[in-house]
Short mmCIF file of C-alpha atoms in Angstrom, two decimals:
data_model
loop_
_atom_site.label_atom_id
_atom_site.label_comp_id
_atom_site.label_asym_id
_atom_site.label_seq_id
_atom_site.Cartn_x
_atom_site.Cartn_y
_atom_site.Cartn_z
CA PHE A 1 40.60 -203.67 128.56
CA LEU A 2 39.24 -204.94 125.16
CA PRO A 3 41.55 -204.05 122.32
CA CYS A 4 40.24 -203.46 118.76
CA GLY A 5 43.51 -204.91 117.36
CA PRO A 6 47.27 -205.07 118.18
CA LEU A 7 48.22 -202.95 121.26
CA PRO A 8 49.92 -199.75 120.37
CA PRO A 9 53.40 -199.11 121.71
CA TRP A 10 52.18 -197.41 124.88
CA GLU A 11 55.27 -197.86 127.09
CA GLY A 12 56.54 -194.50 128.08
CA ALA A 13 53.52 -192.71 126.55
CA THR A 14 51.25 -190.17 128.21
CA LEU A 15 47.63 -190.99 129.02
CA VAL A 16 45.02 -188.25 129.13
CA MET A 17 41.62 -189.06 130.77
CA PRO A 18 38.73 -187.04 132.17
CA ALA A 19 37.34 -187.06 135.72
CA LEU A 20 33.54 -186.96 135.73
CA SER A 21 32.99 -183.60 137.32
CA ILE A 22 31.15 -180.17 136.85
CA GLY A 23 30.12 -179.34 133.34
CA ASN A 24 31.77 -182.51 131.90
CA VAL A 25 34.70 -180.24 131.10
CA GLY A 26 37.25 -183.05 130.96
CA GLN A 27 35.12 -185.15 128.66
CA LEU A 28 34.55 -182.16 126.26
CA ALA A 29 38.34 -181.60 126.19
CA VAL A 30 38.95 -185.21 125.31
CA ASP A 31 36.37 -185.12 122.50
CA LEU A 32 38.23 -182.05 121.09
CA LEU A 33 41.59 -183.75 121.37
CA VAL A 34 40.35 -186.88 119.59
CA SER A 35 38.51 -185.01 116.92
CA CYS A 36 41.15 -182.38 116.02
CA ARG A 37 44.10 -184.84 116.31
CA SER A 38 42.39 -187.61 114.29
CA ALA A 39 43.21 -190.10 117.09
CA LYS A 40 42.17 -193.69 116.27
CA ARG A 41 39.97 -195.82 118.63
CA VAL A 42 42.13 -198.83 119.69
CA GLY A 43 39.93 -200.45 122.42
CA PHE A 44 37.39 -200.23 125.19
CA LEU A 45 37.36 -200.40 128.91
CA GLU A 46 34.63 -202.67 130.42
CA ASP A 47 33.90 -202.46 134.05
CA ASP A 48 30.89 -203.28 136.31
CA ALA A 49 31.20 -199.77 137.94
CA ILE A 50 30.50 -197.95 134.64
CA VAL A 51 26.85 -197.50 133.66
CA PRO A 52 26.38 -199.30 130.33
CA THR A 53 25.85 -196.78 127.40
CA ILE A 54 25.68 -197.14 123.75
CA GLY A 55 25.20 -194.61 120.92
CA ASN A 56 26.08 -193.57 117.34
CA ASP A 57 29.67 -192.72 116.38
CA ALA A 58 30.59 -189.37 118.00
CA PHE A 59 33.06 -188.35 115.53
CA SER A 60 31.34 -189.05 112.17
CA SER A 61 28.58 -187.31 110.44
CA GLN A 62 28.26 -189.99 107.81
CA GLY A 63 26.36 -192.66 109.70
CA THR A 64 29.11 -195.31 109.38
CA GLY A 65 27.47 -197.51 111.88
CA VAL A 66 30.38 -197.46 114.44
CA LEU A 67 28.90 -197.62 117.96
CA THR A 68 30.12 -195.44 120.89
CA THR A 69 30.29 -197.12 124.31
CA SER A 70 30.73 -196.12 127.91
CA ALA A 71 34.58 -196.09 127.97
CA GLU A 72 36.76 -195.92 124.91
CA VAL A 73 40.54 -195.69 124.35
CA PHE A 74 42.06 -193.70 121.46
CA TRP A 75 45.60 -193.49 120.29
CA ASP A 76 47.33 -190.46 118.69
CA ALA A 77 50.48 -192.16 117.37
CA PRO A 78 52.46 -189.07 116.07
CA ARG A 79 52.26 -187.51 119.49
CA ARG A 80 52.40 -190.68 121.42
CA LEU A 81 49.31 -189.72 123.34
CA ALA A 82 46.63 -192.13 124.60
CA LEU A 83 43.18 -190.63 125.32
CA LEU A 84 40.66 -192.43 127.58
CA GLN A 85 37.09 -191.12 127.19
CA PHE A 86 34.09 -191.80 129.52
CA ARG A 87 30.52 -191.25 128.23
CA ALA A 88 28.70 -192.62 131.23
CA PRO A 89 28.96 -192.10 134.98
CA VAL A 90 30.47 -194.42 137.56
CA VAL A 91 28.07 -196.01 139.93
CA LYS A 92 27.86 -194.08 143.25
CA GLY A 93 29.96 -195.70 146.00
CA HIS A 94 32.38 -197.35 143.50
CA PHE A 95 34.73 -194.52 142.77
CA ALA A 96 37.65 -195.90 144.78
CA SER A 97 37.43 -199.54 143.58
CA PHE A 98 36.99 -198.34 139.96
CA ALA A 99 39.96 -196.03 140.29
CA SER A 100 42.05 -198.85 141.68
CA ARG A 101 41.41 -201.13 138.68
CA VAL A 102 42.07 -198.19 136.17
CA VAL A 103 45.43 -197.48 137.96
CA ALA A 104 46.36 -201.28 137.76
CA TRP A 105 45.61 -201.17 133.91
CA VAL A 106 47.68 -197.91 133.62
CA ASN A 107 50.61 -199.67 135.29
CA GLU A 108 50.15 -202.79 133.22
CA MET A 109 50.38 -200.70 129.97
CA LYS A 110 53.43 -198.87 131.29
CA PHE A 111 52.31 -195.27 130.67
CA SER A 112 54.92 -192.80 131.85
CA GLU A 113 52.41 -190.38 133.35
CA VAL A 114 48.75 -189.66 133.44
CA VAL A 115 47.01 -186.28 132.96
CA LEU A 116 43.58 -186.25 134.63
CA LEU A 117 41.21 -183.50 133.53
CA ALA A 118 38.89 -182.26 136.29
CA SER A 119 36.69 -179.28 137.07
CA CYS A 120 35.25 -177.69 140.13
CA ASP A 121 32.30 -175.33 140.51
CA THR A 122 33.10 -171.65 141.29
CA ARG A 123 29.99 -171.44 143.47
CA PHE A 124 31.52 -173.93 145.96
CA ARG A 125 35.05 -172.64 145.93
CA PRO A 126 34.89 -168.98 146.74
CA GLY A 127 38.39 -167.51 147.20
CA ALA A 128 39.97 -170.90 146.35
CA ILE A 129 41.69 -169.41 143.31
CA MET A 130 42.79 -165.90 142.32
CA PRO A 131 40.56 -163.94 140.04
CA GLY A 132 41.60 -164.29 136.52
CA HIS A 133 43.22 -167.72 136.99
CA GLU A 134 40.63 -170.26 135.89
CA MET A 135 43.18 -173.13 135.52
CA ALA A 136 44.86 -174.85 138.45
CA PHE A 137 46.84 -178.13 138.90
CA ALA A 138 47.67 -180.77 141.48
CA MET A 139 50.25 -183.57 141.30
CA THR A 140 51.24 -186.71 143.09
CA PRO A 141 54.29 -186.64 145.40
CA THR A 142 56.41 -188.51 142.85
CA LEU A 143 56.51 -185.25 140.77
CA LEU A 144 57.49 -182.84 143.33
CA SER A 145 60.68 -181.00 142.32
CA SER A 146 60.45 -182.69 138.87
CA PRO A 147 60.66 -181.09 135.39
CA LEU A 148 56.85 -181.66 135.23
CA GLU A 149 56.32 -179.48 138.19
CA ARG A 150 58.54 -176.80 136.90
CA ALA A 151 56.77 -176.89 133.50
CA LEU A 152 53.41 -176.41 135.30
CA GLU A 153 54.71 -173.53 137.40
CA SER A 154 56.00 -171.85 134.20
CA LEU A 155 52.49 -171.75 132.80
CA GLY A 156 51.36 -169.49 135.67
CA TRP A 157 48.51 -171.76 136.93
CA GLU A 158 47.51 -171.87 140.53
CA ARG A 159 48.44 -174.85 142.57
CA GLY A 160 45.49 -176.65 143.89
CA SER A 161 45.05 -179.41 146.50
CA VAL A 162 43.14 -182.60 146.95
CA ALA A 163 41.74 -182.50 150.62
CA ASP A 164 38.49 -182.53 152.46
CA THR A 165 38.51 -178.76 153.13
CA ASP A 166 36.54 -175.84 151.91
CA ALA A 167 39.71 -174.41 150.13
CA ALA A 168 40.39 -177.58 148.27
CA LEU A 169 39.76 -177.62 144.51
CA VAL A 170 39.32 -181.49 144.50
CA ARG A 171 37.61 -183.53 147.28
CA PRO A 172 39.13 -186.96 148.14
CA HIS A 173 35.90 -188.87 147.69
CA SER A 174 35.15 -187.47 144.22
CA MET A 175 36.23 -189.40 141.06
CA ALA A 176 39.22 -187.14 140.66
CA GLY A 177 40.10 -187.51 144.34
CA SER A 178 39.75 -191.21 144.32
CA PHE A 179 42.03 -191.61 141.24
CA PHE A 180 44.58 -189.23 142.87
CA ASN A 181 44.67 -191.28 146.12
CA GLU A 182 45.07 -194.55 144.13
CA CYS A 183 47.94 -193.04 142.09
CA VAL A 184 49.61 -191.97 145.37
CA LYS A 185 49.39 -195.52 146.68
CA SER A 186 50.85 -196.93 143.48
CA ASN A 187 53.62 -194.17 143.15
CA LEU A 188 52.10 -193.36 139.75
CA SER A 189 53.05 -189.92 138.16
CA LEU A 190 49.68 -188.05 137.94
CA VAL A 191 49.00 -184.44 137.07
CA VAL A 192 45.43 -183.08 137.64
CA LEU A 193 44.49 -180.15 135.57
CA ILE A 194 41.49 -178.29 137.07
CA ALA A 195 39.21 -175.95 135.33
CA VAL A 196 37.32 -173.66 137.72
CA CYS A 197 34.05 -172.84 136.15
CA PRO A 198 30.27 -172.73 136.67
CA GLU A 199 27.77 -175.32 135.46
CA GLY A 200 26.12 -174.36 132.24
CA GLU A 201 27.26 -173.72 128.71
CA ASN A 202 30.68 -175.41 129.12
CA ILE A 203 31.86 -175.77 125.61
CA PRO A 204 34.31 -172.76 126.08
CA ASP A 205 35.62 -174.41 129.29
CA GLY A 206 36.16 -177.65 127.32
CA GLU A 207 38.10 -175.70 124.71
CA ARG A 208 40.13 -173.93 127.38
CA MET A 209 40.95 -177.30 128.98
CA ALA A 210 42.01 -178.80 125.69
CA THR A 211 44.22 -175.82 125.01
CA SER A 212 45.76 -176.31 128.53
CA VAL A 213 46.50 -179.92 127.78
CA CYS A 214 48.40 -178.89 124.72
CA LEU A 215 50.21 -176.08 126.53
CA PHE A 216 51.29 -178.50 129.27
CA LEU A 217 52.52 -181.04 126.83
CA GLN A 218 54.50 -178.42 124.98
CA ALA A 219 56.15 -177.26 128.27
CA THR A 220 57.27 -180.67 129.20
CA ILE A 221 58.91 -181.59 125.87
CA GLY A 222 62.16 -180.10 124.81
CA ASP A 223 62.36 -181.32 121.21
CA GLU A 224 61.18 -178.64 118.83
CA THR A 225 59.36 -181.09 116.55
CA HIS A 226 57.22 -182.33 119.42
CA VAL A 227 56.70 -178.87 120.73
CA GLN A 228 55.17 -177.87 117.37
CA ALA A 229 53.08 -181.09 117.28
CA HIS A 230 51.35 -180.04 120.54
CA THR A 231 50.59 -176.50 119.39
CA PRO A 232 46.90 -176.02 120.04
CA PRO A 233 44.73 -174.97 117.07
CA THR A 234 43.47 -171.44 116.55
CA HIS A 235 39.99 -172.70 116.43
CA TRP A 236 38.97 -176.12 117.82
CA THR A 237 36.86 -178.34 115.49
CA HIS A 238 33.80 -179.59 117.24
CA PRO A 239 32.85 -183.28 116.77
CA PRO A 240 29.61 -183.72 114.70
CA SER A 241 27.79 -185.11 117.72
CA TRP A 242 28.00 -181.73 119.44
CA ARG A 243 25.42 -180.34 117.15
CA LEU A 244 22.78 -182.14 119.13
CA PHE A 245 24.01 -180.83 122.60
CA HIS A 246 20.80 -178.85 123.14
CA GLY A 247 18.45 -181.16 121.22
CA THR A 248 17.04 -180.83 117.78
CA PRO A 249 15.95 -177.35 116.70
CA SER A 250 12.39 -176.26 117.31
CA ASP A 251 10.02 -176.23 114.35
CA PRO A 252 9.87 -172.52 113.42
CA THR A 253 6.17 -172.83 112.43
CA LEU A 254 5.20 -173.35 116.13
CA PHE A 255 6.03 -169.63 116.58
CA ALA A 256 4.46 -168.27 113.43
#
């Protein structure tokens, strides 16, 4: 971890991070949470397993010259929420080792729990989730019978599993599965939020996931001030970089 300045007071805070999965839903949701909550970038993750990537600032339309990298960490101080964003894939065959190093960093920073945002393709999970329930969750054994488990159940989401079976929403050798397994080994409190969706236009799924994160955080905090702080917006504000999702517009004179 390479900090931009003094480390924030992360002990006891919640870390939200995406798994690299179908439709990039988790990454879309983190972008929305950073953009709408005005979270500040506080550092970077550097690891040999992440493909090097660089680009323009994803959250500014002014051309400020701030560079975006493969893995960045943001801090939402009022909500005590850390957000880890990945903008590049993990090298194939390195999921487990990479997850082990991230878990070691999470333990070193003393986060109280991690919320992992994952997704699975509806085409490969027929019958795995009830119709009309597009959100599911899984959790490490340390959270069984805990207030967090009761909060998730109160939201009416399906309970998924991490297993090498056709009915499982998360496979153990995926990035989400590798991270789940490492958290189990370390007795780390992990909640996996899973969006069931097809690959395609996934912005609505990213918005749904970001809203689900807010609802989950609301359900786990009893203090009214914090409950209001995690109220999801009526309309999510898209980062400026999203305008180029589908490339630059075609020249209309081509079709004249």
